[in-house]
Tab-separated table of C-alpha atoms and ligand atoms in Angstrom:
chain	number	residue	atom	x	y	z
A	1	MET	CA	24.977	-1.076	54.764
A	2	SER	CA	24.930	-3.725	57.458
A	3	LYS	CA	23.500	-7.120	56.684
A	4	PRO	CA	20.077	-7.924	58.134
A	5	GLN	CA	20.557	-9.928	61.273
A	6	ASP	CA	19.334	-13.649	60.989
A	7	ILE	CA	18.457	-15.208	64.310
A	8	SER	CA	20.673	-18.233	63.344
A	9	THR	CA	23.588	-15.862	63.412
A	10	LEU	CA	22.873	-14.465	66.938
A	11	PRO	CA	25.381	-15.291	69.584
A	12	ALA	CA	24.484	-18.578	71.293
A	13	HIS	CA	23.236	-17.047	74.509
A	14	GLN	CA	20.930	-14.630	72.668
A	15	ALA	CA	19.527	-17.464	70.591
A	16	ARG	CA	18.802	-19.469	73.805
A	17	THR	CA	17.046	-16.433	75.258
A	18	ALA	CA	14.947	-16.017	72.134
A	19	THR	CA	13.649	-19.501	72.452
A	20	ALA	CA	13.302	-19.416	76.232
A	21	LEU	CA	11.107	-16.319	76.047
A	22	ILE	CA	8.606	-18.333	73.959
A	23	HIS	CA	9.072	-21.759	75.750
A	24	HIS	CA	9.682	-20.601	79.200
A	25	PRO	CA	10.188	-23.241	81.965
A	26	TYR	CA	8.336	-21.215	84.625
A	27	GLN	CA	4.688	-22.107	85.083
A	28	ALA	CA	2.621	-19.906	87.399
A	29	PRO	CA	0.776	-21.975	90.007
A	30	GLY	CA	-2.826	-22.767	89.231
A	31	GLY	CA	-5.717	-21.863	91.564
A	32	PHE	CA	-5.690	-18.115	90.984
A	33	ASP	CA	-9.206	-16.967	91.834
A	34	ALA	CA	-10.498	-13.388	91.662
A	35	VAL	CA	-13.747	-11.505	91.306
A	36	PRO	CA	-13.606	-10.934	87.493
A	37	PRO	CA	-13.301	-13.891	85.214
A	38	GLY	CA	-9.879	-14.320	83.515
A	39	VAL	CA	-9.282	-12.785	80.093
A	40	HIS	CA	-7.949	-15.458	77.758
A	41	LYS	CA	-6.529	-14.413	74.447
A	42	ALA	CA	-5.776	-16.775	71.657
A	43	SER	CA	-5.816	-17.509	67.963
A	44	THR	CA	-3.915	-20.754	68.331
A	45	VAL	CA	-4.983	-23.164	71.069
A	46	ILE	CA	-2.339	-25.859	71.924
A	47	PHE	CA	-3.139	-29.565	71.818
A	48	GLU	CA	-1.123	-31.837	74.080
A	49	ASN	CA	-1.008	-34.618	71.424
A	50	THR	CA	-2.678	-35.744	68.114
A	51	ALA	CA	-5.298	-37.731	70.118
A	52	ALA	CA	-6.408	-34.472	71.802
A	53	LEU	CA	-6.310	-32.797	68.370
A	54	HIS	CA	-8.770	-35.304	67.011
A	55	THR	CA	-11.166	-35.683	69.940
A	56	ARG	CA	-11.535	-32.215	71.359
A	57	GLN	CA	-14.967	-30.659	70.924
A	58	TRP	CA	-15.719	-26.990	70.974
A	59	GLN	CA	-19.361	-27.053	69.861
A	60	ASP	CA	-20.620	-28.323	73.198
A	61	LYS	CA	-18.188	-26.127	75.117
A	62	SER	CA	-16.354	-29.209	76.474
A	63	GLY	CA	-12.916	-28.063	75.024
A	64	TYR	CA	-10.983	-25.514	73.011
A	65	THR	CA	-9.719	-25.891	69.529
A	66	TYR	CA	-9.130	-22.390	68.045
A	67	GLY	CA	-9.683	-18.855	69.181
A	68	LEU	CA	-12.506	-18.343	66.785
A	69	HIS	CA	-14.353	-21.277	68.328
A	70	GLY	CA	-14.242	-19.965	71.848
A	71	THR	CA	-12.096	-19.346	74.878
A	72	PRO	CA	-12.915	-19.540	78.594
A	73	THR	CA	-13.681	-15.788	78.394
A	74	THR	CA	-16.191	-15.928	75.515
A	75	PHE	CA	-17.779	-19.141	76.894
A	76	THR	CA	-18.253	-17.405	80.319
A	77	LEU	CA	-19.900	-14.375	78.707
A	78	GLU	CA	-22.172	-16.596	76.603
A	79	GLU	CA	-23.341	-18.561	79.586
A	80	ARG	CA	-24.146	-15.416	81.602
A	81	LEU	CA	-26.004	-13.855	78.668
A	82	ALA	CA	-28.100	-16.986	78.305
A	83	THR	CA	-29.068	-16.682	81.999
A	84	LEU	CA	-29.880	-12.960	81.579
A	85	GLU	CA	-32.325	-13.640	78.694
A	86	GLY	CA	-33.833	-16.854	80.056
A	87	GLY	CA	-32.234	-18.869	77.237
A	88	LEU	CA	-29.907	-21.884	77.187
A	89	HIS	CA	-27.341	-21.083	74.496
A	90	THR	CA	-25.650	-17.945	73.215
A	91	VAL	CA	-23.451	-17.119	70.183
A	92	LEU	CA	-21.435	-13.890	70.251
A	93	ALA	CA	-21.124	-11.653	67.251
A	94	PRO	CA	-18.969	-8.467	66.617
A	95	SER	CA	-21.943	-6.051	66.693
A	96	GLY	CA	-25.651	-6.126	67.203
A	97	LEU	CA	-26.200	-5.682	63.539
A	98	SER	CA	-23.967	-8.700	62.748
A	99	ALA	CA	-26.053	-10.730	65.208
A	100	ILE	CA	-29.201	-9.803	63.239
A	101	SER	CA	-27.568	-10.651	59.823
A	102	LEU	CA	-26.329	-13.989	61.343
A	103	VAL	CA	-29.852	-14.982	62.272
A	104	ASP	CA	-31.076	-14.098	58.754
A	105	MET	CA	-28.311	-16.112	57.155
A	106	ALA	CA	-28.775	-19.044	59.509
A	107	PHE	CA	-32.475	-19.476	58.847
A	108	LEU	CA	-33.114	-18.264	55.319
A	109	ARG	CA	-32.355	-19.571	51.872
A	110	ALA	CA	-33.271	-18.450	48.264
A	111	GLY	CA	-36.985	-18.398	47.681
A	112	ASP	CA	-37.820	-17.683	51.363
A	113	GLU	CA	-39.490	-14.666	52.811
A	114	VAL	CA	-38.783	-12.812	56.053
A	115	LEU	CA	-41.337	-10.535	57.746
A	116	ILE	CA	-39.916	-7.474	59.493
A	117	PRO	CA	-41.869	-5.095	61.714
A	118	ASP	CA	-42.206	-1.435	60.385
A	119	ASN	CA	-40.429	-0.121	63.571
A	120	ALA	CA	-37.423	-2.497	63.422
A	121	TYR	CA	-33.813	-1.313	63.687
A	122	GLY	CA	-33.183	0.445	60.432
A	123	PRO	CA	-29.884	-1.181	59.328
A	124	GLY	CA	-31.417	-4.585	59.922
A	125	LYS	CA	-34.213	-3.745	57.441
A	126	ASP	CA	-31.518	-2.532	55.017
A	127	PHE	CA	-29.715	-5.791	55.257
A	128	ALA	CA	-32.847	-7.546	54.100
A	129	ARG	CA	-33.663	-4.993	51.448
A	130	VAL	CA	-30.231	-4.981	49.824
A	131	GLU	CA	-28.227	-8.123	50.775
A	132	LEU	CA	-30.930	-10.734	51.270
A	133	ALA	CA	-32.590	-9.489	48.100
A	134	ARG	CA	-29.385	-10.310	46.148
A	135	TRP	CA	-29.696	-13.936	47.282
A	136	GLY	CA	-33.337	-14.270	46.205
A	137	ILE	CA	-34.792	-13.814	49.696
A	138	THR	CA	-37.712	-11.435	49.821
A	139	HIS	CA	-38.909	-9.383	52.792
A	140	ARG	CA	-42.140	-7.657	53.754
A	141	SER	CA	-42.766	-4.999	56.408
A	142	TYR	CA	-45.724	-5.472	58.734
A	143	ASP	CA	-47.588	-3.381	61.307
A	144	PRO	CA	-46.417	-4.715	64.753
A	145	GLN	CA	-49.612	-3.505	66.359
A	146	ASN	CA	-51.909	-5.441	64.083
A	147	ALA	CA	-51.671	-9.220	64.646
A	148	GLU	CA	-54.665	-9.875	62.412
A	149	ALA	CA	-52.919	-8.220	59.451
A	150	LEU	CA	-49.826	-10.375	60.186
A	151	ALA	CA	-51.900	-13.483	59.841
A	152	GLY	CA	-52.773	-12.433	56.280
A	153	LEU	CA	-49.097	-12.022	55.291
A	154	ILE	CA	-47.795	-15.455	56.225
A	155	THR	CA	-47.365	-17.843	53.364
A	156	GLU	CA	-45.562	-21.135	52.968
A	157	ARG	CA	-42.575	-19.094	51.847
A	158	THR	CA	-42.440	-17.195	55.150
A	159	LYS	CA	-39.596	-18.756	57.188
A	160	LEU	CA	-38.661	-16.052	59.589
A	161	LEU	CA	-40.622	-13.488	61.590
A	162	TRP	CA	-38.725	-10.653	63.290
A	163	LEU	CA	-40.195	-9.001	66.277
A	164	GLU	CA	-38.960	-5.856	68.185
A	165	ALA	CA	-40.330	-4.513	71.398
A	166	ALA	CA	-40.461	-1.559	71.710
A	167	GLY	CA	-39.490	0.164	68.481
A	168	SER	CA	-36.179	1.845	69.358
A	169	VAL	CA	-37.085	5.268	67.786
A	170	THR	CA	-40.829	5.451	67.794
A	171	LEU	CA	-41.303	3.454	70.945
A	172	GLU	CA	-44.705	1.987	70.116
A	173	PHE	CA	-45.101	-1.361	72.025
A	174	PRO	CA	-46.152	-4.229	69.720
A	175	ASP	CA	-48.978	-6.683	70.344
A	176	LEU	CA	-46.208	-9.181	71.159
A	177	LEU	CA	-48.471	-11.846	72.606
A	178	GLY	CA	-51.025	-11.514	69.727
A	179	LEU	CA	-48.250	-11.656	67.134
A	180	LEU	CA	-46.913	-14.876	68.840
A	181	ARG	CA	-50.389	-16.380	68.912
A	182	VAL	CA	-50.577	-15.966	65.114
A	183	ALA	CA	-46.956	-17.112	64.515
A	184	ARG	CA	-47.416	-20.244	66.618
A	185	GLN	CA	-50.134	-21.536	64.191
A	186	HIS	CA	-47.286	-22.031	61.688
A	187	PRO	CA	-44.893	-24.566	63.122
A	188	HIS	CA	-42.217	-23.992	60.479
A	189	LEU	CA	-42.063	-20.307	61.038
A	190	ARG	CA	-39.001	-19.231	63.158
A	191	VAL	CA	-39.553	-16.227	65.355
A	192	ALA	CA	-36.680	-13.934	66.279
A	193	LEU	CA	-36.907	-10.944	68.606
A	194	ASP	CA	-34.586	-7.966	68.760
A	195	ASN	CA	-34.479	-7.700	72.569
A	196	THR	CA	-32.006	-4.820	72.877
A	197	TRP	CA	-34.586	-2.472	74.485
A	198	GLY	CA	-35.862	-5.065	77.035
A	199	ALA	CA	-32.324	-6.277	77.646
A	200	GLY	CA	-33.631	-9.489	79.277
A	201	LEU	CA	-34.930	-7.382	82.167
A	202	ALA	CA	-38.237	-5.849	80.908
A	203	PHE	CA	-39.682	-9.308	80.220
A	204	ASN	CA	-38.500	-12.869	79.578
A	205	PRO	CA	-38.548	-13.387	75.817
A	206	PHE	CA	-38.748	-17.254	76.122
A	207	GLN	CA	-41.515	-17.206	78.530
A	208	MET	CA	-44.432	-14.818	78.246
A	209	PRO	CA	-47.696	-15.862	80.001
A	210	ASP	CA	-50.700	-14.955	77.892
A	211	PRO	CA	-53.470	-13.517	80.093
A	212	GLN	CA	-55.904	-13.730	77.157
A	213	ASP	CA	-55.472	-17.354	76.544
A	214	ALA	CA	-58.098	-19.445	78.398
A	215	ALA	CA	-55.728	-22.517	78.461
A	216	GLY	CA	-52.972	-20.367	80.116
A	217	ALA	CA	-50.573	-20.504	77.134
A	218	ILE	CA	-46.975	-19.405	77.686
A	219	TRP	CA	-45.388	-17.964	74.481
A	220	GLY	CA	-41.741	-17.685	73.733
A	221	VAL	CA	-39.569	-16.653	70.835
A	222	ASP	CA	-37.166	-19.063	69.157
A	223	VAL	CA	-34.299	-16.600	69.082
A	224	SER	CA	-33.467	-13.482	70.962
A	225	VAL	CA	-30.925	-11.064	69.585
A	226	HIS	CA	-29.353	-8.579	71.933
A	227	ALA	CA	-27.058	-5.628	70.914
A	228	LEU	CA	-24.665	-5.795	73.939
A	229	THR	CA	-23.290	-2.470	72.637
A	230	LYS	CA	-26.185	-0.914	74.610
A	231	TYR	CA	-27.118	-1.789	78.190
A	232	PRO	CA	-24.864	-4.851	78.865
A	233	SER	CA	-21.727	-2.949	78.024
A	234	GLY	CA	-23.093	0.197	79.693
A	235	GLY	CA	-19.869	2.148	78.873
A	236	ALA	CA	-20.407	3.297	75.265
A	237	ASP	CA	-17.038	1.767	74.549
A	238	VAL	CA	-17.681	-1.559	72.935
A	239	LEU	CA	-19.596	-3.080	69.983
A	240	MET	CA	-20.974	-6.636	70.337
A	241	GLY	CA	-24.073	-8.699	69.794
A	242	ALA	CA	-25.531	-11.989	70.918
A	243	VAL	CA	-27.914	-14.577	69.535
A	244	ILE	CA	-29.658	-16.490	72.305
A	245	THR	CA	-31.791	-19.654	71.864
A	246	ARG	CA	-33.239	-22.443	73.982
A	247	ASP	CA	-33.635	-25.109	71.348
A	248	PRO	CA	-30.263	-27.102	70.785
A	249	GLN	CA	-31.005	-27.546	67.083
A	250	LEU	CA	-31.645	-23.950	66.349
A	251	HIS	CA	-28.530	-23.063	68.390
A	252	HIS	CA	-26.494	-25.567	66.339
A	253	GLN	CA	-27.726	-23.923	63.147
A	254	VAL	CA	-26.734	-20.474	64.275
A	255	LEU	CA	-23.396	-21.776	65.618
A	256	MET	CA	-22.435	-23.490	62.319
A	257	THR	CA	-23.374	-20.409	60.219
A	258	HIS	CA	-21.381	-18.247	62.727
A	259	MET	CA	-18.321	-20.430	62.400
A	260	ARG	CA	-18.449	-20.455	58.535
A	261	LEU	CA	-18.749	-16.728	58.484
A	262	GLY	CA	-15.733	-16.525	60.824
A	263	LEU	CA	-17.474	-14.144	63.216
A	264	GLY	CA	-15.445	-13.647	66.315
A	265	VAL	CA	-15.201	-11.174	69.214
A	266	GLY	CA	-12.023	-9.982	70.869
A	267	ALA	CA	-11.225	-11.040	74.420
A	268	ASN	CA	-10.752	-7.389	75.610
A	269	ASP	CA	-14.261	-6.554	74.259
A	270	ALA	CA	-15.691	-9.670	75.952
A	271	GLU	CA	-14.084	-8.500	79.129
A	272	LEU	CA	-15.746	-5.116	78.967
A	273	VAL	CA	-19.073	-6.720	78.612
A	274	LEU	CA	-18.408	-9.163	81.473
A	275	ARG	CA	-17.411	-6.168	83.581
A	276	GLY	CA	-20.704	-4.409	82.765
A	277	LEU	CA	-23.101	-7.315	83.501
A	278	PRO	CA	-23.072	-7.261	87.345
A	279	SER	CA	-24.273	-3.673	87.428
A	280	LEU	CA	-26.797	-4.108	84.513
A	281	PRO	CA	-29.925	-4.575	86.595
A	282	LEU	CA	-29.125	-1.547	88.796
A	283	ARG	CA	-28.225	0.570	85.798
A	284	TYR	CA	-31.344	-0.493	83.895
A	285	ALA	CA	-33.558	0.412	86.918
A	286	ALA	CA	-31.849	3.810	87.137
A	287	HIS	CA	-32.307	4.558	83.356
A	288	ASP	CA	-35.907	3.398	83.792
A	289	ALA	CA	-36.835	5.556	86.808
A	290	ALA	CA	-35.165	8.696	85.311
A	291	THR	CA	-36.762	8.174	81.906
A	292	ARG	CA	-40.294	7.849	83.364
A	293	GLN	CA	-39.834	10.996	85.360
A	294	ILE	CA	-38.546	12.918	82.251
A	295	ALA	CA	-41.273	11.426	80.011
A	296	GLN	CA	-43.974	12.701	82.419
A	297	TRP	CA	-42.416	16.109	82.682
A	298	LEU	CA	-42.183	16.258	78.867
A	299	GLN	CA	-45.824	15.450	78.638
A	300	SER	CA	-46.624	18.564	80.762
A	301	ARG	CA	-44.737	20.720	78.276
A	302	ALA	CA	-46.505	22.447	75.349
A	303	GLU	CA	-43.682	22.067	72.795
A	304	PRO	CA	-43.921	18.390	71.760
A	305	SER	CA	-47.015	17.367	69.866
A	306	GLN	CA	-46.650	13.966	71.375
A	307	VAL	CA	-44.352	12.185	73.891
A	308	LEU	CA	-43.643	8.462	73.204
A	309	HIS	CA	-42.776	6.151	76.118
A	310	PRO	CA	-44.487	2.814	76.726
A	311	ALA	CA	-45.317	3.525	80.290
A	312	LEU	CA	-47.346	6.709	79.372
A	313	LEU	CA	-51.111	5.850	79.335
A	314	ASP	CA	-51.547	7.321	75.821
A	315	SER	CA	-48.427	6.110	74.220
A	316	PRO	CA	-49.207	3.596	71.418
A	317	GLY	CA	-49.251	0.070	72.664
A	318	HIS	CA	-49.250	0.996	76.408
A	319	ALA	CA	-51.771	-1.715	77.372
A	320	TRP	CA	-49.618	-4.429	75.633
A	321	TRP	CA	-46.523	-3.048	77.535
A	322	ALA	CA	-48.405	-3.069	80.780
A	323	GLU	CA	-49.591	-6.631	80.284
A	324	LEU	CA	-46.054	-7.943	79.791
A	325	CYS	CA	-43.407	-5.719	81.325
A	326	GLN	CA	-42.176	-4.502	84.631
A	327	ALA	CA	-39.678	-1.945	83.209
A	328	ALA	CA	-39.409	0.523	80.356
A	329	GLY	CA	-35.777	1.214	79.754
A	330	GLY	CA	-34.118	4.510	79.026
A	331	LEU	CA	-35.622	5.800	75.680
A	332	VAL	CA	-38.212	8.491	75.183
A	333	SER	CA	-39.117	10.270	71.903
A	334	MET	CA	-40.838	13.566	71.159
A	335	VAL	CA	-42.876	14.301	67.986
A	336	PHE	CA	-42.699	17.779	66.603
A	337	GLY	CA	-45.308	18.082	63.862
A	338	ALA	CA	-44.341	20.064	60.756
A	339	ASP	CA	-47.500	22.125	61.205
A	340	ARG	CA	-45.960	23.745	64.363
A	341	TYR	CA	-42.190	23.696	63.868
A	342	SER	CA	-39.913	23.553	60.845
A	343	THR	CA	-37.090	21.065	60.753
A	344	GLU	CA	-34.710	23.921	61.193
A	345	ARG	CA	-36.329	25.016	64.422
A	346	VAL	CA	-36.271	21.486	65.804
A	347	HIS	CA	-32.614	21.106	64.793
A	348	ALA	CA	-31.902	24.437	66.589
A	349	PHE	CA	-33.519	22.980	69.748
A	350	VAL	CA	-31.308	19.845	69.461
A	351	ASP	CA	-28.214	22.067	69.004
A	352	ALA	CA	-29.133	24.148	72.014
A	353	LEU	CA	-28.854	21.101	74.294
A	354	GLN	CA	-25.770	21.158	76.416
A	355	VAL	CA	-25.906	18.103	78.733
A	356	PHE	CA	-27.452	15.868	76.027
A	357	LYS	CA	-24.919	15.121	73.341
A	358	ILE	CA	-25.856	14.390	69.731
A	359	GLY	CA	-24.922	10.759	68.956
A	360	TYR	CA	-26.176	7.314	67.961
A	361	SER	CA	-26.684	4.429	70.308
A	362	TRP	CA	-27.729	4.308	73.976
A	363	GLY	CA	-27.227	2.457	77.196
A	364	GLY	CA	-24.185	4.287	78.306
A	365	PRO	CA	-23.662	6.814	81.049
A	366	MET	CA	-24.110	9.918	78.923
A	367	SER	CA	-27.451	11.154	77.826
A	368	LEU	CA	-27.850	11.384	73.965
A	369	VAL	CA	-30.192	13.045	71.538
A	370	MET	CA	-30.922	12.144	67.925
A	371	PRO	CA	-33.361	13.808	65.490
A	372	TYR	CA	-35.114	11.754	62.791
A	373	ARG	CA	-37.197	12.819	59.844
A	374	LEU	CA	-40.694	11.643	60.370
A	375	ASP	CA	-41.743	11.904	56.718
A	376	GLY	CA	-41.888	8.482	55.212
A	377	MET	CA	-40.467	6.849	58.300
A	378	ARG	CA	-43.505	4.508	58.860
A	379	GLU	CA	-45.798	2.643	56.551
A	380	HIS	CA	-48.162	1.658	59.315
A	381	GLY	CA	-49.521	2.855	62.593
A	382	HIS	CA	-50.122	6.329	64.028
A	383	LEU	CA	-46.977	7.929	62.591
A	384	ALA	CA	-47.743	6.817	59.041
A	385	GLY	CA	-48.177	9.853	56.723
A	386	ARG	CA	-47.181	12.272	59.491
A	387	ARG	CA	-44.724	15.062	58.744
A	388	GLY	CA	-42.187	16.649	60.960
A	389	THR	CA	-39.337	15.584	63.187
A	390	ILE	CA	-39.049	12.965	65.902
A	391	VAL	CA	-36.362	13.589	68.567
A	392	ARG	CA	-35.259	10.570	70.516
A	393	LEU	CA	-33.626	10.998	74.024
A	394	ALA	CA	-31.460	8.239	75.440
A	395	ILE	CA	-31.399	8.996	79.184
A	396	GLY	CA	-28.069	8.321	80.823
A	397	LEU	CA	-27.090	8.202	84.435
A	398	GLU	CA	-26.919	12.022	85.086
A	399	SER	CA	-29.242	13.524	87.575
A	400	PRO	CA	-32.787	13.792	86.049
A	401	ALA	CA	-33.037	17.356	87.401
A	402	ALA	CA	-29.898	18.385	85.350
A	403	LEU	CA	-31.414	16.752	82.283
A	404	MET	CA	-34.749	18.510	82.631
A	405	ALA	CA	-33.033	21.814	83.228
A	406	ASP	CA	-31.041	21.288	80.058
A	407	LEU	CA	-34.236	20.485	77.992
A	408	GLU	CA	-36.048	23.490	79.590
A	409	GLN	CA	-33.350	25.954	78.531
A	410	ALA	CA	-33.265	24.394	75.037
A	411	PHE	CA	-37.011	24.626	74.634
A	412	GLN	CA	-36.677	28.399	74.647
A	413	VAL	CA	-35.513	28.097	71.058
A	414	LEU	CA	-38.993	26.853	70.173
A	415	ALA	CA	-40.781	29.614	71.962
B	1	PLP	C1	-27.998	-0.556	68.369
B	1	PLP	C2	-29.005	-1.555	67.988
B	1	PLP	C3	-28.653	-2.628	67.133
B	1	PLP	C4	-27.306	-2.837	66.539
B	1	PLP	O1	-26.303	-2.838	67.435
B	1	PLP	P1	-24.786	-2.475	66.972
B	1	PLP	O2	-23.918	-3.157	68.013
B	1	PLP	O3	-24.713	-0.995	67.020
B	1	PLP	O4	-24.582	-3.020	65.667
B	1	PLP	C5	-29.694	-3.569	66.893
B	1	PLP	N1	-30.900	-3.465	67.355
B	1	PLP	C6	-31.268	-2.394	68.140
B	1	PLP	C7	-32.705	-2.336	68.662
B	1	PLP	C8	-30.362	-1.400	68.493
B	1	PLP	O5	-30.729	-0.452	69.195
């Protein structure tokens, strides 16, 4: 058996090479400028001397100290996302769900209560139900279309109110302005919005003019959370989330919790989102136009008991959507009541689809379908107590005609 080779026993020229490959004398000239921002990768960041080590600041983005605390790539993405959402500060997290749990952990402590809308993203509700409960933080579910009822739920223990517009499966649009009017009577209540559906394009979460307020009030949330996994990435190839704020103190609170949890994102993933952002407004408009067309066509069909899409006149919360939004995103859902179709029949319809693929998430190029059990899904609103199946369609970037033809042939299964 040959002895393991120690670098100190390498011939002299090989040893010099080993070191030179790490400390190489060549320095590429500065001034390289290109359309995409550079992709900088680092755990270690190098300090030129101990003075730099002790004075450099990462919290205000004036310098770099460690990969987890930011790189030119993540800082650039954060600034662009703040612009997208109408905010001033952004913190990146490894998924949309981790951005939600980060906000919970930054603003809640034992004894507090958080209020979560009935139609909120399910895994975020599970985080409250299981994890927050273990730390003595309680949660309650509220009806996002009943601002008056919300007023009755807020106590001095309520420290965080979650909003979501629209619900990402049931697509009811909440009384967002009404809920904010109520929340703003409680100055110590933080308001966070899951803005994945609106993507910073359907409305500005930090600046919502209230037409019903005589004094011309403009409401805004404190925190906007965005699953970049969806529209900003646009490629169905990356998981990431963002927490966006305007208030420097709230941002600092999120930033410190983020640091202590050690939440970081990889440079290659940040690059993918940076690459998606320039085409985001165009893609969102394309998803929006195709989805409206398909939603209207679905409404003319006999098979679904109900079509849910905020721009449809009879979809729950349509008036609140129309008051606030210019766009409606790429999701549309169909209700199949248990009185007309068994779960098996609806699943056979889903299985018959060819262009639509069965899969979670949305915002990518490929159209997706997902069936959900309606029974027990909602405590409040028009779907409470209903039985049957809800089928959500996430409309991709294929031609709407091809998608409608696919739905039409699959509907034969229900005939
Ligand atoms: C997908 C989604 C999330 C979570 O994002 P992930 O990156 O998949 O963790 C959060 N909220 C909404 C509304 C979503 O659709």
